[in-house]
Short mmCIF file of C-alpha atoms and ligand atoms in Angstrom, two decimals:
data_model
loop_
_atom_site.label_atom_id
_atom_site.label_comp_id
_atom_site.label_asym_id
_atom_site.label_seq_id
_atom_site.Cartn_x
_atom_site.Cartn_y
_atom_site.Cartn_z
CA UNK A 269 -54.61 52.16 -14.74
CA UNK A 270 -54.46 48.95 -12.63
CA UNK A 271 -51.27 49.30 -10.96
CA UNK A 272 -49.72 52.06 -8.75
CA UNK A 273 -46.66 53.87 -10.34
CA UNK A 274 -44.33 52.25 -8.02
CA UNK A 275 -45.36 48.94 -8.86
CA UNK A 276 -45.31 50.13 -12.45
CA UNK A 277 -41.68 50.90 -12.25
CA UNK A 278 -40.69 47.69 -10.51
CA UNK A 279 -42.20 45.83 -13.22
CA UNK A 280 -39.92 47.60 -15.69
CA UNK A 281 -36.85 47.57 -13.51
CA UNK A 282 -36.96 43.66 -13.15
CA UNK A 283 -38.24 43.15 -16.80
CA UNK A 284 -34.71 41.60 -17.43
CA UNK A 285 -35.67 38.59 -15.08
CA UNK A 286 -38.72 38.23 -16.86
CA UNK A 287 -36.95 38.17 -20.07
CA UNK A 288 -34.26 35.80 -18.87
CA UNK A 289 -36.93 33.63 -17.65
CA UNK A 290 -38.99 33.79 -21.26
CA UNK A 291 -35.87 33.12 -23.06
CA UNK A 292 -35.27 30.01 -20.99
CA UNK A 293 -38.59 28.55 -21.73
CA UNK A 294 -37.99 29.42 -25.33
CA UNK A 295 -34.78 27.57 -25.60
CA UNK A 296 -35.98 24.52 -23.81
CA UNK A 297 -38.98 24.38 -26.35
CA UNK A 298 -36.82 24.78 -29.12
CA UNK A 299 -33.69 22.70 -28.42
CA UNK A 300 -35.00 20.50 -25.47
CA UNK A 301 -34.23 20.82 -21.86
CA UNK A 302 -31.03 18.75 -21.91
CA UNK A 303 -29.61 21.23 -24.53
CA UNK A 304 -29.86 24.19 -22.43
CA UNK A 305 -27.76 25.26 -19.62
CA UNK A 306 -29.80 27.45 -17.09
CA UNK A 307 -27.65 28.71 -14.42
CA UNK A 308 -29.89 31.66 -13.70
CA UNK A 309 -31.80 30.48 -10.75
CA UNK A 310 -30.96 30.12 -7.22
CA UNK A 311 -33.74 27.37 -6.54
CA UNK A 312 -31.78 24.67 -4.55
CA UNK A 313 -32.53 21.37 -6.42
CA UNK A 314 -31.19 18.81 -3.66
CA UNK A 315 -33.93 16.86 -1.87
CA UNK A 316 -34.58 17.48 1.77
CA UNK A 317 -32.66 15.10 4.22
CA UNK A 318 -34.52 11.67 5.12
CA UNK A 319 -35.48 13.14 8.48
CA UNK A 320 -37.85 15.75 6.72
CA UNK A 321 -39.20 13.28 4.22
CA UNK A 322 -40.18 10.52 7.07
CA UNK A 323 -41.68 13.23 9.14
CA UNK A 324 -43.78 14.23 6.02
CA UNK A 325 -45.12 10.91 5.58
CA UNK A 326 -45.99 10.83 9.57
CA UNK A 327 -47.96 14.17 9.15
CA UNK A 328 -50.59 12.47 7.29
CA UNK A 329 -52.01 11.28 10.59
CA UNK A 330 -51.71 14.29 12.46
CA UNK A 331 -53.46 16.29 9.88
CA UNK A 332 -56.71 14.79 10.62
CA UNK A 333 -56.65 15.78 14.39
CA UNK A 334 -58.82 18.86 15.17
CA UNK A 335 -56.84 22.25 14.67
CA UNK A 336 -53.42 20.49 13.57
CA UNK A 337 -53.68 22.57 10.36
CA UNK A 338 -55.25 25.46 12.08
CA UNK A 339 -54.16 29.11 12.99
CA UNK A 340 -50.77 28.85 14.91
CA UNK A 341 -49.20 31.33 17.48
CA UNK A 342 -47.83 34.16 15.49
CA UNK A 343 -44.41 33.78 16.78
CA UNK A 344 -44.35 29.98 15.80
CA UNK A 345 -44.71 26.83 17.76
CA UNK A 346 -43.47 27.03 21.27
CA UNK A 347 -41.68 23.73 20.89
CA UNK A 348 -39.98 24.79 17.63
CA UNK A 349 -38.84 28.01 19.09
CA UNK A 350 -37.38 26.07 22.18
CA UNK A 351 -35.48 23.64 20.00
CA UNK A 352 -34.27 26.34 17.40
CA UNK A 353 -32.93 28.54 20.44
CA UNK A 354 -30.72 25.57 21.46
CA UNK A 355 -29.68 25.03 18.01
CA UNK A 356 -28.55 28.74 17.53
CA UNK A 357 -27.07 28.85 20.69
CA UNK A 358 -24.58 26.39 19.41
CA UNK A 359 -24.47 27.89 15.96
CA UNK A 360 -23.77 31.33 16.94
CA UNK A 361 -21.90 30.55 20.26
CA UNK A 362 -24.24 32.81 22.37
CA UNK A 363 -26.76 31.63 25.00
CA UNK A 364 -30.30 32.06 23.31
CA UNK A 365 -33.63 31.50 24.55
CA UNK A 366 -36.97 30.74 22.84
CA UNK A 367 -38.55 34.54 23.34
CA UNK A 368 -35.66 35.74 21.32
CA UNK A 369 -36.60 33.68 18.10
CA UNK A 370 -39.69 34.55 15.94
CA UNK A 371 -40.50 31.92 13.26
CA UNK A 372 -41.20 33.66 10.05
CA UNK A 373 -41.94 32.97 6.47
CA UNK A 374 -38.60 32.14 5.10
CA UNK A 375 -35.69 34.86 5.45
CA UNK A 376 -37.51 37.00 3.10
CA UNK A 377 -40.78 37.11 5.33
CA UNK A 378 -38.42 37.78 8.35
CA UNK A 379 -36.47 40.74 6.78
CA UNK A 380 -40.03 42.53 5.83
CA UNK A 381 -41.39 41.77 9.56
CA UNK A 382 -38.01 43.49 10.77
CA UNK A 383 -38.11 46.56 8.54
CA UNK A 384 -42.00 47.11 9.03
CA UNK A 385 -41.11 47.05 12.85
CA UNK A 386 -37.93 49.48 12.69
CA UNK A 387 -38.29 51.86 9.63
CA UNK A 388 -39.59 55.35 10.01
CA UNK A 389 -40.45 56.82 6.41
CA UNK A 390 -37.32 57.41 4.37
CA UNK A 391 -35.03 55.77 6.70
CA UNK A 392 -31.91 54.14 5.04
CA UNK A 393 -31.06 50.49 5.00
CA UNK A 394 -27.52 49.99 3.98
CA UNK A 395 -26.33 47.01 1.83
CA UNK A 396 -23.03 46.17 0.46
CA UNK A 397 -22.99 45.58 -3.39
CA UNK A 398 -23.19 43.07 -4.95
CA UNK A 399 -26.51 42.25 -3.03
CA UNK A 400 -29.58 40.26 -3.25
CA UNK A 401 -31.78 42.03 -5.58
CA UNK A 402 -35.00 42.06 -3.25
CA UNK A 403 -33.55 44.06 -0.58
CA UNK A 404 -34.31 47.35 -2.40
CA UNK A 405 -37.81 46.17 -2.72
CA UNK A 406 -38.19 45.03 1.14
CA UNK A 407 -36.79 48.28 2.21
CA UNK A 408 -39.34 50.29 0.00
CA UNK A 409 -42.17 47.96 1.12
CA UNK A 410 -41.88 49.90 4.45
CA UNK A 411 -41.18 53.36 3.17
CA UNK A 412 -37.48 52.81 3.69
CA UNK A 413 -34.66 53.51 1.12
CA UNK A 414 -31.81 50.99 0.24
CA UNK A 415 -28.40 52.74 0.25
CA UNK A 416 -25.78 50.83 -1.58
CA UNK A 417 -21.92 50.82 -0.72
CA UNK A 418 -19.88 48.81 -2.93
CA UNK A 419 -17.36 46.13 -2.01
CA UNK A 420 -13.83 46.11 -3.33
CA UNK A 421 -12.72 44.50 -6.41
CA UNK A 422 -11.39 41.64 -7.04
CA UNK A 423 -12.43 39.76 -3.89
CA UNK A 424 -15.63 41.91 -2.88
CA UNK A 425 -14.12 42.56 0.65
CA UNK A 426 -15.82 45.26 2.37
CA UNK A 427 -14.99 48.89 2.11
CA UNK A 428 -15.28 50.37 5.45
CA UNK A 429 -14.17 53.72 4.54
CA UNK A 430 -17.31 53.94 2.09
CA UNK A 431 -19.54 52.51 4.86
CA UNK A 432 -18.51 55.34 7.27
CA UNK A 433 -19.16 57.99 4.46
CA UNK A 434 -22.63 56.34 3.74
CA UNK A 435 -23.95 56.46 7.33
CA UNK A 436 -25.96 59.48 8.16
CA UNK A 437 -28.74 60.57 10.34
CA UNK A 438 -31.47 58.51 8.49
CA UNK A 439 -29.35 55.47 8.63
CA UNK A 440 -31.53 52.90 10.52
CA UNK A 441 -29.81 49.45 9.66
CA UNK A 442 -26.85 47.79 7.78
CA UNK A 443 -27.75 44.57 6.34
CA UNK A 444 -24.87 41.92 5.76
CA UNK A 445 -25.28 38.95 3.78
CA UNK A 446 -22.62 36.27 4.52
CA UNK A 447 -22.01 34.03 2.50
CA UNK A 448 -22.73 36.47 -0.03
CA UNK A 449 -25.50 35.96 -2.88
CA UNK A 450 -23.93 36.22 -5.69
CA UNK A 451 -20.16 36.93 -4.81
CA UNK A 452 -19.71 33.93 -2.43
CA UNK A 453 -17.72 36.04 0.00
CA UNK A 454 -17.68 35.35 3.73
CA UNK A 455 -16.95 38.44 5.88
CA UNK A 456 -14.19 38.09 8.45
CA UNK A 457 -14.45 38.54 12.09
CA UNK A 458 -12.07 41.46 11.96
CA UNK A 459 -14.56 43.12 9.26
CA UNK A 460 -17.37 42.50 11.75
CA UNK A 461 -15.49 44.07 14.45
CA UNK A 462 -14.79 47.09 12.75
CA UNK A 463 -18.59 47.61 11.34
CA UNK A 464 -19.32 47.18 15.20
CA UNK A 465 -16.97 49.78 16.32
CA UNK A 466 -18.32 52.12 13.51
CA UNK A 467 -21.95 51.44 14.41
CA UNK A 468 -21.43 52.08 17.82
CA UNK A 469 -19.85 55.70 17.18
CA UNK A 470 -22.38 56.41 14.67
CA UNK A 471 -25.15 55.24 16.99
CA UNK A 472 -24.11 57.57 19.58
CA UNK A 473 -23.60 60.63 17.30
CA UNK A 474 -27.10 60.32 15.74
CA UNK A 475 -28.47 59.55 19.26
CA UNK A 476 -30.44 56.35 18.20
CA UNK A 477 -29.40 52.83 17.68
CA UNK A 478 -28.32 51.44 14.26
CA UNK A 479 -29.16 47.80 13.72
CA UNK A 480 -26.69 45.28 12.29
CA UNK A 481 -28.76 42.67 10.56
CA UNK A 482 -27.08 39.31 9.31
CA UNK A 483 -29.03 37.57 6.46
CA UNK A 484 -27.53 34.00 6.57
CA UNK A 485 -29.46 31.36 4.44
CA UNK A 486 -26.12 30.11 3.24
CA UNK A 487 -24.36 29.93 6.65
CA UNK A 488 -24.40 25.92 6.25
CA UNK A 489 -22.54 26.03 2.97
CA UNK A 490 -19.17 26.97 3.25
CA UNK A 491 -15.85 25.64 1.70
CA UNK A 492 -12.30 24.78 2.53
CA UNK A 493 -12.84 24.94 5.93
CA UNK A 494 -13.89 28.71 6.30
CA UNK A 495 -15.89 29.75 9.39
CA UNK A 496 -18.89 32.33 9.27
CA UNK A 497 -18.42 34.51 12.52
CA UNK A 498 -21.37 35.42 14.61
CA UNK A 499 -22.32 39.01 14.72
CA UNK A 500 -24.14 38.66 17.95
CA UNK A 501 -20.93 38.62 19.96
CA UNK A 502 -19.70 41.93 18.73
CA UNK A 503 -22.62 44.09 18.68
CA UNK A 504 -25.69 44.41 20.94
CA UNK A 505 -28.10 45.92 18.17
CA UNK A 506 -27.74 43.14 16.17
CA UNK A 507 -30.28 40.68 14.39
CA UNK A 508 -29.76 37.56 12.46
CA UNK A 509 -32.30 36.45 9.85
CA UNK A 510 -32.22 33.14 8.08
CA UNK A 511 -34.43 30.19 6.96
CA UNK A 512 -34.02 26.68 5.97
CA UNK A 513 -34.85 26.90 2.36
CA UNK A 514 -31.45 26.02 1.12
CA UNK A 515 -30.12 23.89 4.11
CA UNK A 516 -32.88 21.73 4.39
CA UNK A 517 -34.34 22.00 0.61
CA UNK A 518 -37.48 23.65 2.03
CA UNK A 519 -37.56 26.90 0.04
CA UNK A 520 -41.44 26.34 -0.87
CA UNK A 521 -42.34 25.61 2.61
CA UNK A 522 -41.36 29.07 3.79
CA UNK A 523 -39.79 28.58 7.22
CA UNK A 524 -37.45 30.95 8.57
CA UNK A 525 -36.77 33.02 11.81
CA UNK A 526 -35.65 36.29 13.16
CA UNK A 527 -33.18 35.91 15.91
CA UNK A 528 -32.80 39.26 18.26
CA UNK A 529 -29.61 39.45 20.13
CA UNK A 530 -30.09 38.22 23.73
CA UNK A 531 -27.97 41.16 24.95
CA UNK A 532 -29.88 44.03 22.94
CA UNK A 533 -31.25 46.53 25.62
CA UNK A 534 -34.96 46.76 25.31
CA UNK A 535 -35.20 43.74 23.40
CA UNK A 536 -38.70 42.91 24.55
CA UNK A 537 -39.84 45.85 22.65
CA UNK A 538 -38.41 44.95 19.35
CA UNK A 539 -39.69 41.15 19.88
CA UNK A 540 -43.23 42.31 20.40
CA UNK A 541 -43.21 44.47 17.34
CA UNK A 542 -41.80 41.64 15.26
CA UNK A 543 -44.64 39.13 16.48
CA UNK A 544 -47.08 42.06 15.33
CA UNK A 545 -45.76 42.84 12.03
CA UNK A 546 -45.42 39.02 11.33
CA UNK A 547 -49.16 39.13 11.79
CA UNK A 548 -50.12 42.37 10.34
CA UNK A 549 -48.24 41.95 7.04
CA UNK A 550 -50.70 39.02 6.42
CA UNK A 551 -48.26 36.17 7.35
CA UNK A 552 -50.09 35.56 10.42
CA UNK A 553 -47.68 32.54 10.90
CA UNK A 554 -45.25 30.60 9.17
CA UNK A 555 -46.79 27.34 7.37
CA UNK A 556 -47.32 25.15 9.94
CA UNK A 557 -46.51 21.78 7.91
CA UNK A 558 -43.04 23.29 7.30
CA UNK A 559 -42.92 24.24 11.12
CA UNK A 560 -43.63 20.34 11.95
CA UNK A 561 -40.99 19.50 9.39
CA UNK A 562 -38.39 21.56 10.85
CA UNK A 563 -39.17 20.31 14.36
CA UNK A 564 -38.40 16.95 12.96
CA UNK A 565 -35.41 17.80 10.76
CA UNK A 566 -33.55 20.57 12.60
CA UNK A 567 -29.97 19.65 12.84
CA UNK A 568 -29.85 17.69 9.70
CA UNK A 569 -28.72 19.00 6.17
CA UNK A 570 -29.16 18.51 2.48
CA UNK A 571 -26.10 16.38 1.06
CA UNK A 572 -23.59 19.26 0.85
CA UNK A 573 -20.68 17.14 -0.76
CA UNK A 574 -22.88 17.41 -3.86
CA UNK A 575 -22.49 21.46 -3.88
CA UNK A 576 -18.71 20.73 -3.11
CA UNK A 577 -18.25 18.73 -6.35
CA UNK A 578 -20.46 21.09 -8.37
CA UNK A 579 -18.32 24.00 -7.21
CA UNK A 580 -15.14 22.26 -8.02
CA UNK A 581 -16.39 21.35 -11.69
CA UNK A 582 -17.88 24.77 -12.25
CA UNK A 583 -14.80 26.67 -11.22
CA UNK A 584 -12.60 24.54 -13.49
CA UNK A 585 -14.89 25.27 -16.40
CA UNK A 586 -14.83 29.04 -15.97
CA UNK A 587 -11.17 28.89 -15.42
CA UNK A 588 -10.76 26.94 -18.53
CA UNK A 589 -12.79 29.50 -20.56
CA UNK A 590 -10.33 31.97 -19.21
CA UNK A 591 -13.00 34.01 -17.00
CA UNK A 592 -11.75 36.21 -14.00
CA UNK A 593 -13.33 35.15 -10.70
CA UNK A 594 -12.79 34.55 -6.95
CA UNK A 595 -13.77 31.28 -5.85
CA UNK A 596 -16.76 31.60 -3.73
CA UNK A 597 -16.00 30.87 0.04
CA UNK A 598 -19.59 29.73 0.67
CA UNK A 599 -23.07 29.54 -1.10
CA UNK A 600 -23.56 28.16 -4.63
CA UNK A 601 -22.96 30.78 -6.92
CA UNK A 602 -20.07 32.08 -9.07
CA UNK A 603 -19.55 35.74 -10.03
CA UNK A 604 -17.06 36.18 -12.76
CA UNK A 605 -16.12 39.39 -14.52
CA UNK A 606 -17.73 39.59 -18.03
CA UNK A 607 -14.80 39.72 -20.64
CA UNK A 608 -13.65 43.38 -20.82
CA UNK A 609 -16.62 44.05 -18.39
CA UNK A 610 -19.01 43.57 -21.28
CA UNK A 611 -21.90 42.25 -19.21
CA UNK A 612 -24.75 42.44 -21.63
CA UNK A 613 -22.82 41.29 -24.64
CA UNK A 614 -21.65 38.24 -22.81
CA UNK A 615 -25.21 37.55 -21.47
CA UNK A 616 -26.11 37.83 -25.34
CA UNK A 617 -23.19 35.32 -26.27
CA UNK A 618 -24.01 32.81 -23.60
CA UNK A 619 -27.76 33.06 -24.73
CA UNK A 620 -26.50 32.26 -28.34
CA UNK A 621 -24.83 28.93 -26.79
CA UNK A 622 -27.90 28.07 -24.96
CA UNK A 623 -26.37 29.32 -21.72
CA UNK A 624 -28.54 31.38 -19.12
CA UNK A 625 -26.78 33.51 -16.35
CA UNK A 626 -27.81 36.64 -14.63
CA UNK A 627 -26.05 40.07 -15.16
CA UNK A 628 -24.37 41.83 -12.57
CA UNK A 629 -26.45 44.86 -12.66
CA UNK A 630 -29.36 42.79 -11.11
CA UNK A 631 -27.08 42.74 -8.16
CA UNK A 632 -25.77 46.18 -8.20
CA UNK A 633 -22.56 45.41 -9.74
CA UNK A 634 -22.25 45.64 -13.25
CA UNK A 635 -19.44 44.29 -15.31
CA UNK A 636 -20.06 40.97 -13.77
CA UNK A 637 -22.50 37.64 -14.50
CA UNK A 638 -23.94 35.25 -11.77
CA UNK A 639 -23.66 31.57 -12.77
CA UNK A 640 -25.95 29.50 -9.85
CA UNK A 641 -24.49 25.99 -9.53
CA UNK A 642 -27.70 24.40 -8.03
CA UNK A 643 -28.07 22.56 -11.25
CA UNK A 644 -27.20 18.83 -11.81
CA UNK A 645 -23.60 17.80 -12.34
CA UNK A 646 -24.16 16.56 -15.86
CA UNK A 647 -25.59 20.14 -16.79
CA UNK A 648 -22.27 21.79 -15.46
CA UNK A 649 -20.18 19.25 -17.19
CA UNK A 650 -21.91 19.59 -20.62
CA UNK A 651 -21.92 23.58 -20.60
CA UNK A 652 -18.02 23.89 -20.84
CA UNK A 653 -17.78 23.87 -24.46
CA UNK A 654 -20.75 26.39 -24.69
CA UNK A 655 -19.18 28.69 -22.04
CA UNK A 656 -15.60 28.76 -23.91
CA UNK A 657 -17.32 29.66 -26.94
CA UNK A 658 -19.21 32.76 -25.60
CA UNK A 659 -16.02 33.83 -23.89
CA UNK A 660 -14.16 33.46 -27.12
CA UNK A 661 -16.85 35.31 -29.10
CA UNK A 662 -16.42 38.48 -26.76
CA UNK A 663 -12.88 38.48 -26.81
CA UNK A 664 -12.64 38.44 -30.82
CA UNK A 665 -15.02 41.44 -30.79
CA UNK A 666 -13.01 43.68 -28.48
C1 PLP B 732 -29.35 36.40 0.22
C2 PLP B 732 -30.93 35.93 0.52
N1 PLP B 732 -31.62 36.28 1.50
C3 PLP B 732 -32.64 35.97 1.59
C4 PLP B 732 -33.22 35.09 0.65
C5 PLP B 732 -34.62 34.64 0.75
O1 PLP B 732 -34.85 33.09 1.11
P1 PLP B 732 -36.01 32.65 1.99
O2 PLP B 732 -37.09 33.65 1.92
O3 PLP B 732 -36.16 31.45 0.84
O4 PLP B 732 -35.56 32.19 3.12
C6 PLP B 732 -32.26 34.40 -0.38
C7 PLP B 732 -32.99 33.59 -1.39
O5 PLP B 732 -32.46 33.26 -2.60
C8 PLP B 732 -31.04 35.06 -0.61
O6 PLP B 732 -30.43 34.59 -1.56
#
């Protein structure tokens, strides 16, 4: 017995991820990488903008200076926090100062630092399905429980009646991911206002604040002029978590942040807690190279016109194949309904045609399939026939 029972169960629960990965490797070996259409991974493939690449070259000189790569302040480089606070003030439309921003190891590290700071054992975090699969693990890492509320079909808009029902005395936080991975939905200002009103009422009823957490790594990537409203203006017990993994092509460098609402009563307590949890979870400080790169590159972006083009292409291919879906308002995923909602059969039929996608059950929303379009345009174009055949295969069967 090398593993605890919880981790053993996790390994079984996420075995489909491993299977998919192994199957992909197998197919690529057998048929050649160019004959396999891998839409399973959300690993952003665009290179960082030149501001980051140029800084990377300069860092060689800096690295020979004493302590340049040493331990850093747990909350992040002060000059980066300052610059990020200015950037976020503009982005969120709220005046933010550097004390309210903690630099973390990506959004993932930020969410973990936050949950470690706020959850009592068995406290609940509510997420809307479909949701980023890691939320369940992150809540349980800190003795919490993820409670799932489904969004409405076919457009994945929020079901606020169901949220009302789901909130109880153990509810500590609601996590809202917009633009959403995998649905591509962006929640409206009206929906956020309604959540805020509900949380105010419930916080009063249960005698403690319920946090609203916005997870926003895809905020920079929206289509057709859609805007992502800030939650900070509408609810004082709110926290924004995000990163530069996607917007600057820096996923491996692990830089992100937690931003605490400047209007939150007693915010210093939460901020001090976050600096401590970022440290004691073993992150210590976000990677320093990533922080230097961000300091130079903040404000620039990967070439998002590439994603716009790919979205158009992929959408056309899925439409031609006869799949039902809502066009994503943001992010780089399509989440179509599997023909006749036969998700497992559809995944198998896709695999037969060398197409890899992720089943909706992995996001708490069975009956659907996720295609990530952070792959070259050529791959998308060449996948059209294979996706069409897989859909036909299922339709003939049912
Ligand atoms: C919705 C969502 N949240 C958080 C993350 C974590 O990203 P990172 O830790 O790289 O910032 C991801 C990564 O794919 C994501 O899709």
